């Protein structure tokens, strides 16, 4: 019996992986421009990090974590997201004491959630995310949002919708919480058991319930935005002013609450509104999480960030019909005719590669015609043909596959010739 890939995971094969690499490269380059530095944290953490960080009453912690005991009896969890780990490292490595504040970090890596797999929803997926720790300037909220938007736009996406909301500061959230409890309490019996539990623990989570989404009380629930105090409102106004200044269009959505507990003030999501995009349209989510650093044992430090998955990024590119030129082809294919020539190309191939060129030769004893076919498949810019006679005369014939021009070149100067032609 053959063994299949686990549900909700993917193999990314050659031919597909180039697009992943391009997105990852573009993200890294953008982070360099915005001055975010990479952080790599472990794939698993102590379970408590997520139950405390992401929040005990969230779907992620209650239903979606891959949690296991190690041989020492410790409870570990495969990371469902990157913010908690980043903040843990920030606290543990005392990055709050670094001279360069705010600390601006990014990560690219696998995350794990035990969700019901469907288009755009996987159990293992790759998130690119950024976190800016140590600034409560609304300008950095706008910077973080603009980084995400510019990444999408730089890959050609245009059918994007940015929605933002403010979850306010602690005082605003307490006022809103009371209003939510009074709103739902009289009829909480009509809601699912999760929501009933959430009523006292964390009524905001009720608004995020997938099961009771259509209940009439959901539509009339008090919106946080009406409960913002003066300071929170001023902060949110300033974020909007900066977004406008950056030419980023947005919509304020008072119902946006996000699925993780650590948020306050700015919350945002970027959706694809391309026709034919699946049911799950959120490409990217993020927000401010002042208070999380303290929750994880560090000093009072504000923070904001976002994460997006490469899987949904690619789905959005496909929905917009964007074809990126990811497979640009190799520089040179070395075709050989005759045993001596074949032997000689072993060394010549290495010379080309050490000179900075991408090059390939035949390894399965193809006839010359089939070698040309192989060169075509690799989209070779040049095909160099070496026969035994040419080898004796210190010559090699080089064909430019774009122009069709062919030239005989001295074998000794071939590598230099090709370098000049290609680089
Ligand atoms: P999140 O909204 O849970 O936020 O996830 C962010 C993004 O990860 C989603 O918008 C989506 O692109 C992707 N994603 C989530 N689950 C899946 C899945 N099952 N399959 C494919 N893609 C998925 C967070 O994770 C926060 N840590 C974001 C953040 C960073 N907030 C502040 N800093």
PDB file of N, CA and C and ligand atoms in Angstrom, residues 8 54 60 64 80-84 107 111-116 118 120-132 144 152 258-260 262-263 268-270 280 282-289 303-313, ligand 1:
ATOM      1  N   UNK A   8      -4.479  18.344   4.020  1.00  0.00           N
ATOM      2  CA  UNK A   8      -4.230  19.756   4.330  1.00  0.00           C
ATOM      3  C   UNK A   8      -2.791  20.196   4.153  1.00  0.00           C
ATOM      4  N   UNK A  54      -1.998  33.880  22.138  1.00  0.00           N
ATOM      5  CA  UNK A  54      -3.078  33.957  21.146  1.00  0.00           C
ATOM      6  C   UNK A  54      -4.434  34.048  21.849  1.00  0.00           C
ATOM      7  N   UNK A  60      -8.243  29.068  17.408  1.00  0.00           N
ATOM      8  CA  UNK A  60      -6.897  28.518  17.186  1.00  0.00           C
ATOM      9  C   UNK A  60      -6.488  27.672  18.392  1.00  0.00           C
ATOM     10  N   UNK A  64      -7.532  24.161  17.118  1.00  0.00           N
ATOM     11  CA  UNK A  64      -6.720  24.003  15.915  1.00  0.00           C
ATOM     12  C   UNK A  64      -5.245  23.692  16.143  1.00  0.00           C
ATOM     13  N   UNK A  80       1.087  27.818  15.521  1.00  0.00           N
ATOM     14  CA  UNK A  80      -0.022  28.106  14.614  1.00  0.00           C
ATOM     15  C   UNK A  80       0.128  29.483  13.972  1.00  0.00           C
ATOM     16  N   UNK A  81       1.055  30.294  14.464  1.00  0.00           N
ATOM     17  CA  UNK A  81       1.277  31.651  13.950  1.00  0.00           C
ATOM     18  C   UNK A  81       2.627  32.133  14.468  1.00  0.00           C
ATOM     19  N   UNK A  82       3.063  33.292  14.011  1.00  0.00           N
ATOM     20  CA  UNK A  82       4.430  33.715  14.317  1.00  0.00           C
ATOM     21  C   UNK A  82       4.585  34.830  15.336  1.00  0.00           C
ATOM     22  N   UNK A  83       3.488  35.493  15.668  1.00  0.00           N
ATOM     23  CA  UNK A  83       3.616  36.665  16.538  1.00  0.00           C
ATOM     24  C   UNK A  83       4.054  36.273  17.959  1.00  0.00           C
ATOM     25  N   UNK A  84       3.398  35.244  18.513  1.00  0.00           N
ATOM     26  CA  UNK A  84       3.719  34.856  19.893  1.00  0.00           C
ATOM     27  C   UNK A  84       5.187  34.444  20.013  1.00  0.00           C
ATOM     28  N   UNK A 107       9.471  37.311   9.407  1.00  0.00           N
ATOM     29  CA  UNK A 107       9.692  35.865   9.388  1.00  0.00           C
ATOM     30  C   UNK A 107       8.989  35.252   8.197  1.00  0.00           C
ATOM     31  N   UNK A 111       3.549  27.262   9.323  1.00  0.00           N
ATOM     32  CA  UNK A 111       2.666  27.336  10.486  1.00  0.00           C
ATOM     33  C   UNK A 111       1.701  26.150  10.381  1.00  0.00           C
ATOM     34  N   UNK A 112       1.092  25.784  11.504  1.00  0.00           N
ATOM     35  CA  UNK A 112       0.273  24.565  11.537  1.00  0.00           C
ATOM     36  C   UNK A 112      -1.041  24.828  12.261  1.00  0.00           C
ATOM     37  N   UNK A 113      -2.132  24.542  11.591  1.00  0.00           N
ATOM     38  CA  UNK A 113      -3.440  24.660  12.249  1.00  0.00           C
ATOM     39  C   UNK A 113      -4.311  23.492  11.810  1.00  0.00           C
ATOM     40  N   UNK A 114      -4.937  22.844  12.793  1.00  0.00           N
ATOM     41  CA  UNK A 114      -5.807  21.725  12.469  1.00  0.00           C
ATOM     42  C   UNK A 114      -7.166  22.289  12.079  1.00  0.00           C
ATOM     43  N   UNK A 115      -7.264  22.739  10.814  1.00  0.00           N
ATOM     44  CA  UNK A 115      -8.513  23.321  10.308  1.00  0.00           C
ATOM     45  C   UNK A 115      -9.098  22.370   9.283  1.00  0.00           C
ATOM     46  N   UNK A 116     -10.348  22.633   8.907  1.00  0.00           N
ATOM     47  CA  UNK A 116     -10.968  21.821   7.860  1.00  0.00           C
ATOM     48  C   UNK A 116     -10.402  22.273   6.518  1.00  0.00           C
ATOM     49  N   UNK A 118      -9.760  23.267   2.824  1.00  0.00           N
ATOM     50  CA  UNK A 118     -10.528  23.645   1.635  1.00  0.00           C
ATOM     51  C   UNK A 118      -9.663  24.600   0.827  1.00  0.00           C
ATOM     52  N   UNK A 120      -7.562  27.337  -0.255  1.00  0.00           N
ATOM     53  CA  UNK A 120      -6.977  28.452   0.507  1.00  0.00           C
ATOM     54  C   UNK A 120      -6.819  28.175   1.985  1.00  0.00           C
ATOM     55  N   UNK A 121      -7.206  26.983   2.427  1.00  0.00           N
ATOM     56  CA  UNK A 121      -7.041  26.679   3.851  1.00  0.00           C
ATOM     57  C   UNK A 121      -6.321  25.348   4.013  1.00  0.00           C
ATOM     58  N   UNK A 122      -5.171  25.419   4.608  1.00  0.00           N
ATOM     59  CA  UNK A 122      -4.320  24.242   4.752  1.00  0.00           C
ATOM     60  C   UNK A 122      -4.031  23.981   6.225  1.00  0.00           C
ATOM     61  N   UNK A 123      -3.520  22.781   6.487  1.00  0.00           N
ATOM     62  CA  UNK A 123      -3.117  22.475   7.865  1.00  0.00           C
ATOM     63  C   UNK A 123      -1.653  22.835   8.099  1.00  0.00           C
ATOM     64  N   UNK A 124      -0.890  22.809   7.022  1.00  0.00           N
ATOM     65  CA  UNK A 124       0.452  23.388   7.076  1.00  0.00           C
ATOM     66  C   UNK A 124       0.493  24.448   5.994  1.00  0.00           C
ATOM     67  N   UNK A 125       0.862  25.663   6.368  1.00  0.00           N
ATOM     68  CA  UNK A 125       0.952  26.732   5.381  1.00  0.00           C
ATOM     69  C   UNK A 125       2.137  27.612   5.731  1.00  0.00           C
ATOM     70  N   UNK A 126       2.542  28.446   4.774  1.00  0.00           N
ATOM     71  CA  UNK A 126       3.719  29.289   4.989  1.00  0.00           C
ATOM     72  C   UNK A 126       3.287  30.727   5.173  1.00  0.00           C
ATOM     73  N   UNK A 127       3.675  31.283   6.285  1.00  0.00           N
ATOM     74  CA  UNK A 127       3.368  32.699   6.526  1.00  0.00           C
ATOM     75  C   UNK A 127       4.608  33.550   6.336  1.00  0.00           C
ATOM     76  N   UNK A 128       4.389  34.698   5.689  1.00  0.00           N
ATOM     77  CA  UNK A 128       5.362  35.784   5.740  1.00  0.00           C
ATOM     78  C   UNK A 128       4.733  36.815   6.664  1.00  0.00           C
ATOM     79  N   UNK A 129       5.463  37.232   7.675  1.00  0.00           N
ATOM     80  CA  UNK A 129       4.893  38.199   8.604  1.00  0.00           C
ATOM     81  C   UNK A 129       5.928  39.194   9.073  1.00  0.00           C
ATOM     82  N   UNK A 130       5.479  40.347   9.514  1.00  0.00           N
ATOM     83  CA  UNK A 130       6.394  41.342  10.097  1.00  0.00           C
ATOM     84  C   UNK A 130       5.847  41.769  11.455  1.00  0.00           C
ATOM     85  N   UNK A 131       6.754  42.153  12.333  1.00  0.00           N
ATOM     86  CA  UNK A 131       6.369  42.654  13.650  1.00  0.00           C
ATOM     87  C   UNK A 131       7.268  43.851  13.959  1.00  0.00           C
ATOM     88  N   UNK A 132       6.648  44.968  14.343  1.00  0.00           N
ATOM     89  CA  UNK A 132       7.412  46.155  14.766  1.00  0.00           C
ATOM     90  C   UNK A 132       7.134  46.356  16.245  1.00  0.00           C
ATOM     91  N   UNK A 144       3.430  49.413   8.314  1.00  0.00           N
ATOM     92  CA  UNK A 144       3.215  47.963   8.280  1.00  0.00           C
ATOM     93  C   UNK A 144       2.165  47.611   7.209  1.00  0.00           C
ATOM     94  N   UNK A 152       2.039  42.919  -2.356  1.00  0.00           N
ATOM     95  CA  UNK A 152       1.039  42.404  -3.297  1.00  0.00           C
ATOM     96  C   UNK A 152       1.110  43.145  -4.633  1.00  0.00           C
ATOM     97  N   UNK A 258     -11.025  40.154  14.059  1.00  0.00           N
ATOM     98  CA  UNK A 258      -9.843  39.288  14.015  1.00  0.00           C
ATOM     99  C   UNK A 258      -9.985  38.090  14.965  1.00  0.00           C
ATOM    100  N   UNK A 259      -9.301  37.020  14.624  1.00  0.00           N
ATOM    101  CA  UNK A 259      -9.490  35.761  15.347  1.00  0.00           C
ATOM    102  C   UNK A 259      -8.518  35.498  16.483  1.00  0.00           C
ATOM    103  N   UNK A 260      -7.678  36.472  16.804  1.00  0.00           N
ATOM    104  CA  UNK A 260      -6.708  36.265  17.878  1.00  0.00           C
ATOM    105  C   UNK A 260      -6.956  37.325  18.947  1.00  0.00           C
ATOM    106  N   UNK A 262      -4.945  39.051  20.991  1.00  0.00           N
ATOM    107  CA  UNK A 262      -4.002  40.069  21.458  1.00  0.00           C
ATOM    108  C   UNK A 262      -4.197  41.468  20.874  1.00  0.00           C
ATOM    109  N   UNK A 263      -5.194  41.636  20.031  1.00  0.00           N
ATOM    110  CA  UNK A 263      -5.281  42.919  19.325  1.00  0.00           C
ATOM    111  C   UNK A 263      -5.917  44.047  20.129  1.00  0.00           C
ATOM    112  N   UNK A 268      -6.529  45.088  10.869  1.00  0.00           N
ATOM    113  CA  UNK A 268      -6.765  45.210   9.422  1.00  0.00           C
ATOM    114  C   UNK A 268      -6.701  43.860   8.729  1.00  0.00           C
ATOM    115  N   UNK A 269      -7.342  43.806   7.588  1.00  0.00           N
ATOM    116  CA  UNK A 269      -7.238  42.637   6.715  1.00  0.00           C
ATOM    117  C   UNK A 269      -7.182  43.109   5.267  1.00  0.00           C
ATOM    118  N   UNK A 270      -6.473  42.359   4.466  1.00  0.00           N
ATOM    119  CA  UNK A 270      -6.456  42.646   3.026  1.00  0.00           C
ATOM    120  C   UNK A 270      -7.136  41.463   2.345  1.00  0.00           C
ATOM    121  N   UNK A 280     -12.825  31.852   0.781  1.00  0.00           N
ATOM    122  CA  UNK A 280     -11.978  32.528   1.776  1.00  0.00           C
ATOM    123  C   UNK A 280     -11.203  33.611   1.053  1.00  0.00           C
ATOM    124  N   UNK A 282      -9.691  36.394   2.552  1.00  0.00           N
ATOM    125  CA  UNK A 282      -8.679  37.155   3.298  1.00  0.00           C
ATOM    126  C   UNK A 282      -7.280  36.680   2.935  1.00  0.00           C
ATOM    127  N   UNK A 283      -6.477  37.625   2.468  1.00  0.00           N
ATOM    128  CA  UNK A 283      -5.112  37.289   2.075  1.00  0.00           C
ATOM    129  C   UNK A 283      -4.130  37.548   3.210  1.00  0.00           C
ATOM    130  N   UNK A 284      -4.464  38.551   4.024  1.00  0.00           N
ATOM    131  CA  UNK A 284      -3.490  39.032   4.998  1.00  0.00           C
ATOM    132  C   UNK A 284      -4.236  39.608   6.191  1.00  0.00           C
ATOM    133  N   UNK A 285      -3.720  39.376   7.390  1.00  0.00           N
ATOM    134  CA  UNK A 285      -4.372  39.948   8.567  1.00  0.00           C
ATOM    135  C   UNK A 285      -3.337  40.442   9.555  1.00  0.00           C
ATOM    136  N   UNK A 286      -3.700  41.490  10.261  1.00  0.00           N
ATOM    137  CA  UNK A 286      -2.748  41.994  11.250  1.00  0.00           C
ATOM    138  C   UNK A 286      -3.360  43.041  12.140  1.00  0.00           C
ATOM    139  N   UNK A 287      -2.522  43.611  12.975  1.00  0.00           N
ATOM    140  CA  UNK A 287      -3.003  44.657  13.864  1.00  0.00           C
ATOM    141  C   UNK A 287      -2.041  44.944  14.983  1.00  0.00           C
ATOM    142  N   UNK A 288      -2.488  45.837  15.846  1.00  0.00           N
ATOM    143  CA  UNK A 288      -1.653  46.276  16.963  1.00  0.00           C
ATOM    144  C   UNK A 288      -1.914  45.393  18.170  1.00  0.00           C
ATOM    145  N   UNK A 289      -0.866  45.125  18.933  1.00  0.00           N
ATOM    146  CA  UNK A 289      -1.017  44.244  20.105  1.00  0.00           C
ATOM    147  C   UNK A 289      -0.236  44.797  21.299  1.00  0.00           C
ATOM    148  N   UNK A 303       3.304  47.009  20.087  1.00  0.00           N
ATOM    149  CA  UNK A 303       3.706  46.231  18.917  1.00  0.00           C
ATOM    150  C   UNK A 303       2.622  46.228  17.854  1.00  0.00           C
ATOM    151  N   UNK A 304       3.047  46.029  16.630  1.00  0.00           N
ATOM    152  CA  UNK A 304       2.079  45.881  15.519  1.00  0.00           C
ATOM    153  C   UNK A 304       2.700  45.010  14.440  1.00  0.00           C
ATOM    154  N   UNK A 305       1.867  44.255  13.738  1.00  0.00           N
ATOM    155  CA  UNK A 305       2.403  43.427  12.658  1.00  0.00           C
ATOM    156  C   UNK A 305       1.297  42.848  11.809  1.00  0.00           C
ATOM    157  N   UNK A 306       1.711  42.024  10.859  1.00  0.00           N
ATOM    158  CA  UNK A 306       0.726  41.302  10.041  1.00  0.00           C
ATOM    159  C   UNK A 306       1.334  39.974   9.632  1.00  0.00           C
ATOM    160  N   UNK A 307       0.499  39.089   9.131  1.00  0.00           N
ATOM    161  CA  UNK A 307       0.998  37.881   8.473  1.00  0.00           C
ATOM    162  C   UNK A 307       0.111  37.573   7.275  1.00  0.00           C
ATOM    163  N   UNK A 308       0.737  36.989   6.274  1.00  0.00           N
ATOM    164  CA  UNK A 308      -0.006  36.559   5.080  1.00  0.00           C
ATOM    165  C   UNK A 308       0.543  35.215   4.651  1.00  0.00           C
ATOM    166  N   UNK A 309      -0.301  34.405   4.036  1.00  0.00           N
ATOM    167  CA  UNK A 309       0.243  33.116   3.600  1.00  0.00           C
ATOM    168  C   UNK A 309       0.569  33.150   2.115  1.00  0.00           C
ATOM    169  N   UNK A 310       1.627  32.432   1.788  1.00  0.00           N
ATOM    170  CA  UNK A 310       2.055  32.352   0.382  1.00  0.00           C
ATOM    171  C   UNK A 310       0.997  31.576  -0.414  1.00  0.00           C
ATOM    172  N   UNK A 311       0.351  30.603   0.223  1.00  0.00           N
ATOM    173  CA  UNK A 311      -0.685  29.820  -0.460  1.00  0.00           C
ATOM    174  C   UNK A 311      -1.787  30.731  -0.995  1.00  0.00           C
ATOM    175  N   UNK A 312      -2.281  31.631  -0.143  1.00  0.00           N
ATOM    176  CA  UNK A 312      -3.365  32.524  -0.591  1.00  0.00           C
ATOM    177  C   UNK A 312      -2.854  33.594  -1.550  1.00  0.00           C
ATOM    178  N   UNK A 313      -1.596  33.978  -1.384  1.00  0.00           N
ATOM    179  CA  UNK A 313      -0.965  34.936  -2.310  1.00  0.00           C
ATOM    180  C   UNK A 313      -1.013  34.344  -3.726  1.00  0.00           C
TER     181      UNK A 313
HETATM  182  P1  LIG B   1      -4.239  35.251  11.046  1.00  0.00           P
HETATM  183  O1  LIG B   1      -5.335  36.142  10.573  1.00  0.00           O
HETATM  184  O2  LIG B   1      -4.621  34.101  11.892  1.00  0.00           O
HETATM  185  O3  LIG B   1      -3.234  36.186  11.822  1.00  0.00           O
HETATM  186  O4  LIG B   1      -3.423  34.707   9.819  1.00  0.00           O
HETATM  187  C1  LIG B   1      -2.821  35.605   8.923  1.00  0.00           C
HETATM  188  C2  LIG B   1      -2.873  35.065   7.514  1.00  0.00           C
HETATM  189  O5  LIG B   1      -2.331  33.741   7.477  1.00  0.00           O
HETATM  190  C3  LIG B   1      -4.249  34.914   6.920  1.00  0.00           C
HETATM  191  O6  LIG B   1      -4.723  36.143   6.430  1.00  0.00           O
HETATM  192  C4  LIG B   1      -3.973  33.930   5.807  1.00  0.00           C
HETATM  193  O7  LIG B   1      -3.331  34.557   4.703  1.00  0.00           O
HETATM  194  C5  LIG B   1      -2.965  33.016   6.440  1.00  0.00           C
HETATM  195  N1  LIG B   1      -3.600  31.799   6.961  1.00  0.00           N
HETATM  196  C6  LIG B   1      -4.130  31.596   8.183  1.00  0.00           C
HETATM  197  N2  LIG B   1      -4.596  30.352   8.294  1.00  0.00           N
HETATM  198  C7  LIG B   1      -4.346  29.734   7.122  1.00  0.00           C
HETATM  199  C8  LIG B   1      -4.578  28.417   6.610  1.00  0.00           C
HETATM  200  N3  LIG B   1      -5.142  27.482   7.355  1.00  0.00           N
HETATM  201  N4  LIG B   1      -4.191  28.142   5.344  1.00  0.00           N
HETATM  202  C9  LIG B   1      -3.588  29.092   4.580  1.00  0.00           C
HETATM  203  N5  LIG B   1      -3.346  30.337   5.019  1.00  0.00           N
HETATM  204  C10 LIG B   1      -3.710  30.666   6.260  1.00  0.00           C
HETATM  205  C11 LIG B   1      -2.056  35.766  12.380  1.00  0.00           C
HETATM  206  O8  LIG B   1      -1.559  34.688  12.208  1.00  0.00           O
HETATM  207  C12 LIG B   1      -1.352  36.859  13.155  1.00  0.00           C
HETATM  208  N6  LIG B   1      -0.147  36.292  13.773  1.00  0.00           N
HETATM  209  C13 LIG B   1      -1.001  38.023  12.255  1.00  0.00           C
HETATM  210  C14 LIG B   1      -0.298  39.116  12.961  1.00  0.00           C
HETATM  211  C15 LIG B   1       1.028  39.361  12.963  1.00  0.00           C
HETATM  212  N7  LIG B   1      -0.856  40.018  13.741  1.00  0.00           N
HETATM  213  C16 LIG B   1       0.077  40.821  14.242  1.00  0.00           C
HETATM  214  N8  LIG B   1       1.227  40.412  13.774  1.00  0.00           N
END
